[in-house]
């Protein structure tokens, strides 16, 4: 496992060399979108209308940040369970999305779309929304303001700590972790407390 500093502007070039388990400090522009925003993005796509941001090379963070206070761009900004967006992700990846940020495992269709498009899925630490907020320098609502915290936001981040969960080769950290502790016959090794 490596520790890397990456910028979203050069992410497309870095994706082929990233491997599941790599730790990344990501800087640059990312976009927030959760379930309700994804539904609206798909309505725009289905009508042939432009999206509020270009998908080519973009990074979507599955988050609904709370309003910022005391000079911060946002309040708590922890990751949403990514599986809730599994029905949307393959199409967006096929349209040029470079990476997604969330928490938890993804289904096989998403993993296949990641490989097909040379993309990546990053995991952010759940329960650390207040700490993640410190990495967000700017946040601006760019679409669906009526959704409140779930509106689409354009955010500038600096050194956002992430882990490569599924790489462009299809290596899946969640699957590998389970397999490493599985005994013959499907039982798991006992853990010590």
mmCIF file of C-alpha atoms in Angstrom:
data_model
loop_
_atom_site.group_PDB
_atom_site.id
_atom_site.type_symbol
_atom_site.label_atom_id
_atom_site.label_comp_id
_atom_site.label_asym_id
_atom_site.label_seq_id
_atom_site.Cartn_x
_atom_site.Cartn_y
_atom_site.Cartn_z
ATOM 1 C CA UNK A 1 0.000 0.000 0.000
ATOM 2 C CA UNK A 2 1.242 3.418 -0.954
ATOM 3 C CA UNK A 3 0.472 6.941 0.200
ATOM 4 C CA UNK A 4 -0.050 9.360 -2.696
ATOM 5 C CA UNK A 5 -0.941 12.998 -3.208
ATOM 6 C CA UNK A 6 -3.189 13.475 -6.238
ATOM 7 C CA UNK A 7 -5.020 16.347 -7.882
ATOM 8 C CA UNK A 8 -8.357 15.858 -9.637
ATOM 9 C CA UNK A 9 -6.936 17.649 -12.681
ATOM 10 C CA UNK A 10 -4.417 14.853 -13.218
ATOM 11 C CA UNK A 11 -6.500 11.999 -11.871
ATOM 12 C CA UNK A 12 -7.198 10.397 -15.266
ATOM 13 C CA UNK A 13 -3.473 9.846 -15.806
ATOM 14 C CA UNK A 14 -3.009 8.419 -12.300
ATOM 15 C CA UNK A 15 -5.960 5.982 -12.344
ATOM 16 C CA UNK A 16 -4.205 3.106 -14.188
ATOM 17 C CA UNK A 17 -1.464 2.950 -11.541
ATOM 18 C CA UNK A 18 -3.700 3.130 -8.449
ATOM 19 C CA UNK A 19 -4.244 -0.106 -6.551
ATOM 20 C CA UNK A 20 -6.832 -1.147 -3.993
ATOM 21 C CA UNK A 21 -5.470 -0.257 -0.575
ATOM 22 C CA UNK A 22 -3.490 2.787 -1.711
ATOM 23 C CA UNK A 23 -4.017 5.800 0.527
ATOM 24 C CA UNK A 24 -4.625 9.053 -1.294
ATOM 25 C CA UNK A 25 -4.725 12.713 -0.298
ATOM 26 C CA UNK A 26 -6.937 14.210 -3.011
ATOM 27 C CA UNK A 27 -7.005 17.904 -3.890
ATOM 28 C CA UNK A 28 -8.995 19.784 -6.511
ATOM 29 C CA UNK A 29 -12.633 20.013 -7.587
ATOM 30 C CA UNK A 30 -15.221 17.365 -6.706
ATOM 31 C CA UNK A 31 -19.032 17.331 -6.821
ATOM 32 C CA UNK A 32 -21.488 16.120 -4.207
ATOM 33 C CA UNK A 33 -24.529 14.065 -5.170
ATOM 34 C CA UNK A 34 -26.662 11.584 -3.264
ATOM 35 C CA UNK A 35 -29.805 9.603 -4.145
ATOM 36 C CA UNK A 36 -32.206 12.463 -4.853
ATOM 37 C CA UNK A 37 -29.633 14.384 -6.904
ATOM 38 C CA UNK A 38 -28.758 11.269 -8.913
ATOM 39 C CA UNK A 39 -32.436 10.792 -9.774
ATOM 40 C CA UNK A 40 -32.588 14.334 -11.099
ATOM 41 C CA UNK A 41 -29.338 13.948 -13.020
ATOM 42 C CA UNK A 42 -30.836 10.898 -14.714
ATOM 43 C CA UNK A 43 -34.003 12.829 -15.562
ATOM 44 C CA UNK A 44 -31.823 15.424 -17.307
ATOM 45 C CA UNK A 45 -29.911 12.705 -19.167
ATOM 46 C CA UNK A 46 -33.129 10.971 -20.221
ATOM 47 C CA UNK A 47 -34.453 14.257 -21.639
ATOM 48 C CA UNK A 48 -31.177 14.946 -23.444
ATOM 49 C CA UNK A 49 -30.538 18.067 -21.360
ATOM 50 C CA UNK A 50 -27.091 19.146 -20.130
ATOM 51 C CA UNK A 51 -25.932 18.210 -16.645
ATOM 52 C CA UNK A 52 -24.909 20.933 -14.162
ATOM 53 C CA UNK A 53 -21.288 19.781 -14.459
ATOM 54 C CA UNK A 54 -19.271 17.882 -17.031
ATOM 55 C CA UNK A 55 -18.871 14.182 -16.310
ATOM 56 C CA UNK A 56 -15.657 13.700 -18.275
ATOM 57 C CA UNK A 57 -12.930 13.177 -15.663
ATOM 58 C CA UNK A 58 -15.208 14.274 -12.799
ATOM 59 C CA UNK A 59 -15.273 12.958 -9.239
ATOM 60 C CA UNK A 60 -18.585 12.558 -7.397
ATOM 61 C CA UNK A 61 -18.584 12.452 -3.607
ATOM 62 C CA UNK A 62 -21.642 10.721 -2.168
ATOM 63 C CA UNK A 63 -22.272 13.246 0.588
ATOM 64 C CA UNK A 64 -24.826 15.738 1.810
ATOM 65 C CA UNK A 65 -22.793 18.320 3.714
ATOM 66 C CA UNK A 66 -24.471 20.358 6.414
ATOM 67 C CA UNK A 67 -24.205 24.181 6.310
ATOM 68 C CA UNK A 68 -20.831 25.610 7.306
ATOM 69 C CA UNK A 69 -20.343 27.616 10.469
ATOM 70 C CA UNK A 70 -17.562 29.740 11.922
ATOM 71 C CA UNK A 71 -16.007 30.484 8.539
ATOM 72 C CA UNK A 72 -15.980 26.897 7.274
ATOM 73 C CA UNK A 73 -17.151 26.126 3.725
ATOM 74 C CA UNK A 74 -19.390 23.286 4.991
ATOM 75 C CA UNK A 75 -20.303 21.600 8.237
ATOM 76 C CA UNK A 76 -20.074 17.852 8.665
ATOM 77 C CA UNK A 77 -19.448 16.160 5.323
ATOM 78 C CA UNK A 78 -19.178 12.432 5.859
ATOM 79 C CA UNK A 79 -19.632 9.836 3.115
ATOM 80 C CA UNK A 80 -22.971 8.218 2.289
ATOM 81 C CA UNK A 81 -23.273 4.462 1.789
ATOM 82 C CA UNK A 82 -22.225 4.087 -1.830
ATOM 83 C CA UNK A 83 -24.412 1.064 -2.527
ATOM 84 C CA UNK A 84 -27.404 3.412 -2.615
ATOM 85 C CA UNK A 85 -26.004 4.834 -5.868
ATOM 86 C CA UNK A 86 -25.165 1.475 -7.476
ATOM 87 C CA UNK A 87 -28.113 1.704 -9.858
ATOM 88 C CA UNK A 88 -26.804 5.014 -11.192
ATOM 89 C CA UNK A 89 -23.038 4.552 -11.245
ATOM 90 C CA UNK A 90 -22.497 2.365 -14.357
ATOM 91 C CA UNK A 91 -24.213 4.830 -16.698
ATOM 92 C CA UNK A 92 -22.302 7.786 -15.248
ATOM 93 C CA UNK A 93 -19.020 5.899 -15.518
ATOM 94 C CA UNK A 94 -19.811 5.053 -19.143
ATOM 95 C CA UNK A 95 -20.359 8.790 -19.738
ATOM 96 C CA UNK A 96 -16.899 9.697 -18.427
ATOM 97 C CA UNK A 97 -17.063 9.851 -14.624
ATOM 98 C CA UNK A 98 -13.518 9.169 -13.369
ATOM 99 C CA UNK A 99 -14.115 8.378 -9.710
ATOM 100 C CA UNK A 100 -16.632 8.100 -6.924
ATOM 101 C CA UNK A 101 -16.152 8.640 -3.188
ATOM 102 C CA UNK A 102 -18.340 6.950 -0.590
ATOM 103 C CA UNK A 103 -18.313 4.237 2.023
ATOM 104 C CA UNK A 104 -19.043 0.544 1.823
ATOM 105 C CA UNK A 105 -18.906 -2.047 -0.890
ATOM 106 C CA UNK A 106 -20.255 -1.807 -4.443
ATOM 107 C CA UNK A 107 -22.118 -4.381 -6.523
ATOM 108 C CA UNK A 108 -20.586 -6.342 -9.406
ATOM 109 C CA UNK A 109 -22.174 -4.119 -12.090
ATOM 110 C CA UNK A 110 -20.398 -1.089 -10.627
ATOM 111 C CA UNK A 111 -17.108 -2.978 -10.347
ATOM 112 C CA UNK A 112 -17.443 -4.068 -13.985
ATOM 113 C CA UNK A 113 -18.145 -0.466 -15.081
ATOM 114 C CA UNK A 114 -15.103 0.750 -13.125
ATOM 115 C CA UNK A 115 -12.896 -1.727 -15.000
ATOM 116 C CA UNK A 116 -14.567 -1.055 -18.363
ATOM 117 C CA UNK A 117 -13.909 2.667 -18.013
ATOM 118 C CA UNK A 118 -10.563 2.617 -16.180
ATOM 119 C CA UNK A 119 -12.141 4.457 -13.246
ATOM 120 C CA UNK A 120 -11.836 4.176 -9.462
ATOM 121 C CA UNK A 121 -13.912 4.008 -6.292
ATOM 122 C CA UNK A 122 -12.455 5.731 -3.239
ATOM 123 C CA UNK A 123 -13.591 5.041 0.310
ATOM 124 C CA UNK A 124 -13.774 7.867 2.834
ATOM 125 C CA UNK A 125 -13.909 7.263 6.558
ATOM 126 C CA UNK A 126 -17.470 7.070 7.843
ATOM 127 C CA UNK A 127 -18.191 8.926 11.062
ATOM 128 C CA UNK A 128 -15.486 11.520 10.391
ATOM 129 C CA UNK A 129 -17.654 14.179 8.737
ATOM 130 C CA UNK A 130 -16.394 17.023 10.934
ATOM 131 C CA UNK A 131 -12.768 16.143 10.192
ATOM 132 C CA UNK A 132 -13.434 15.775 6.466
ATOM 133 C CA UNK A 133 -15.006 19.254 6.476
ATOM 134 C CA UNK A 134 -11.603 20.694 7.340
ATOM 135 C CA UNK A 135 -10.344 19.536 3.929
ATOM 136 C CA UNK A 136 -13.049 21.484 2.074
ATOM 137 C CA UNK A 137 -11.936 24.984 1.122
ATOM 138 C CA UNK A 138 -14.917 26.069 -0.979
ATOM 139 C CA UNK A 139 -18.439 24.797 -1.592
ATOM 140 C CA UNK A 140 -21.036 26.223 -3.959
ATOM 141 C CA UNK A 141 -24.507 24.905 -4.761
ATOM 142 C CA UNK A 142 -24.667 24.448 -8.546
ATOM 143 C CA UNK A 143 -27.927 22.485 -8.946
ATOM 144 C CA UNK A 144 -31.125 21.421 -7.206
ATOM 145 C CA UNK A 145 -30.937 23.953 -4.363
ATOM 146 C CA UNK A 146 -34.385 22.838 -3.194
ATOM 147 C CA UNK A 147 -32.798 19.562 -2.022
ATOM 148 C CA UNK A 148 -30.966 21.427 0.743
ATOM 149 C CA UNK A 149 -28.035 19.369 2.026
ATOM 150 C CA UNK A 150 -28.541 16.949 -0.870
ATOM 151 C CA UNK A 151 -28.161 19.612 -3.566
ATOM 152 C CA UNK A 152 -25.280 19.225 -6.010
ATOM 153 C CA UNK A 153 -22.289 21.213 -4.816
ATOM 154 C CA UNK A 154 -19.018 22.050 -6.489
ATOM 155 C CA UNK A 155 -16.353 21.742 -3.817
ATOM 156 C CA UNK A 156 -12.665 22.500 -3.769
ATOM 157 C CA UNK A 157 -10.817 20.108 -1.476
ATOM 158 C CA UNK A 158 -7.264 19.957 -0.203
ATOM 159 C CA UNK A 159 -5.680 16.706 0.963
ATOM 160 C CA UNK A 160 -8.970 14.843 1.373
ATOM 161 C CA UNK A 161 -7.918 11.488 2.921
ATOM 162 C CA UNK A 162 -9.200 8.513 0.922
ATOM 163 C CA UNK A 163 -8.421 4.853 0.317
ATOM 164 C CA UNK A 164 -8.650 3.183 -3.081
ATOM 165 C CA UNK A 165 -11.431 0.638 -2.539
ATOM 166 C CA UNK A 166 -11.857 -0.592 -6.141
ATOM 167 C CA UNK A 167 -9.128 0.111 -8.659
ATOM 168 C CA UNK A 168 -9.250 0.225 -12.457
ATOM 169 C CA UNK A 169 -8.148 -3.419 -12.599
ATOM 170 C CA UNK A 170 -11.131 -4.549 -10.514
ATOM 171 C CA UNK A 171 -9.214 -5.241 -7.312
ATOM 172 C CA UNK A 172 -11.731 -4.752 -4.490
ATOM 173 C CA UNK A 173 -10.425 -3.936 -1.011
ATOM 174 C CA UNK A 174 -13.707 -4.962 0.627
ATOM 175 C CA UNK A 175 -13.642 -8.392 -1.026
ATOM 176 C CA UNK A 176 -9.909 -8.869 -0.410
ATOM 177 C CA UNK A 177 -10.322 -7.995 3.258
ATOM 178 C CA UNK A 178 -13.032 -10.592 3.766
ATOM 179 C CA UNK A 179 -11.089 -13.256 1.863
ATOM 180 C CA UNK A 180 -7.974 -12.655 3.955
ATOM 181 C CA UNK A 181 -9.840 -13.680 7.106
ATOM 182 C CA UNK A 182 -11.994 -16.463 5.723
ATOM 183 C CA UNK A 183 -11.253 -20.037 6.744
ATOM 184 C CA UNK A 184 -11.940 -23.100 4.615
ATOM 185 C CA UNK A 185 -15.652 -23.803 4.454
ATOM 186 C CA UNK A 186 -16.614 -20.131 4.634
ATOM 187 C CA UNK A 187 -16.115 -19.549 8.368
ATOM 188 C CA UNK A 188 -14.247 -16.442 9.510
ATOM 189 C CA UNK A 189 -11.222 -16.465 11.759
ATOM 190 C CA UNK A 190 -12.036 -15.483 15.340
ATOM 191 C CA UNK A 191 -11.142 -11.970 16.381
ATOM 192 C CA UNK A 192 -9.539 -11.025 19.657
ATOM 193 C CA UNK A 193 -10.947 -8.267 21.789
#
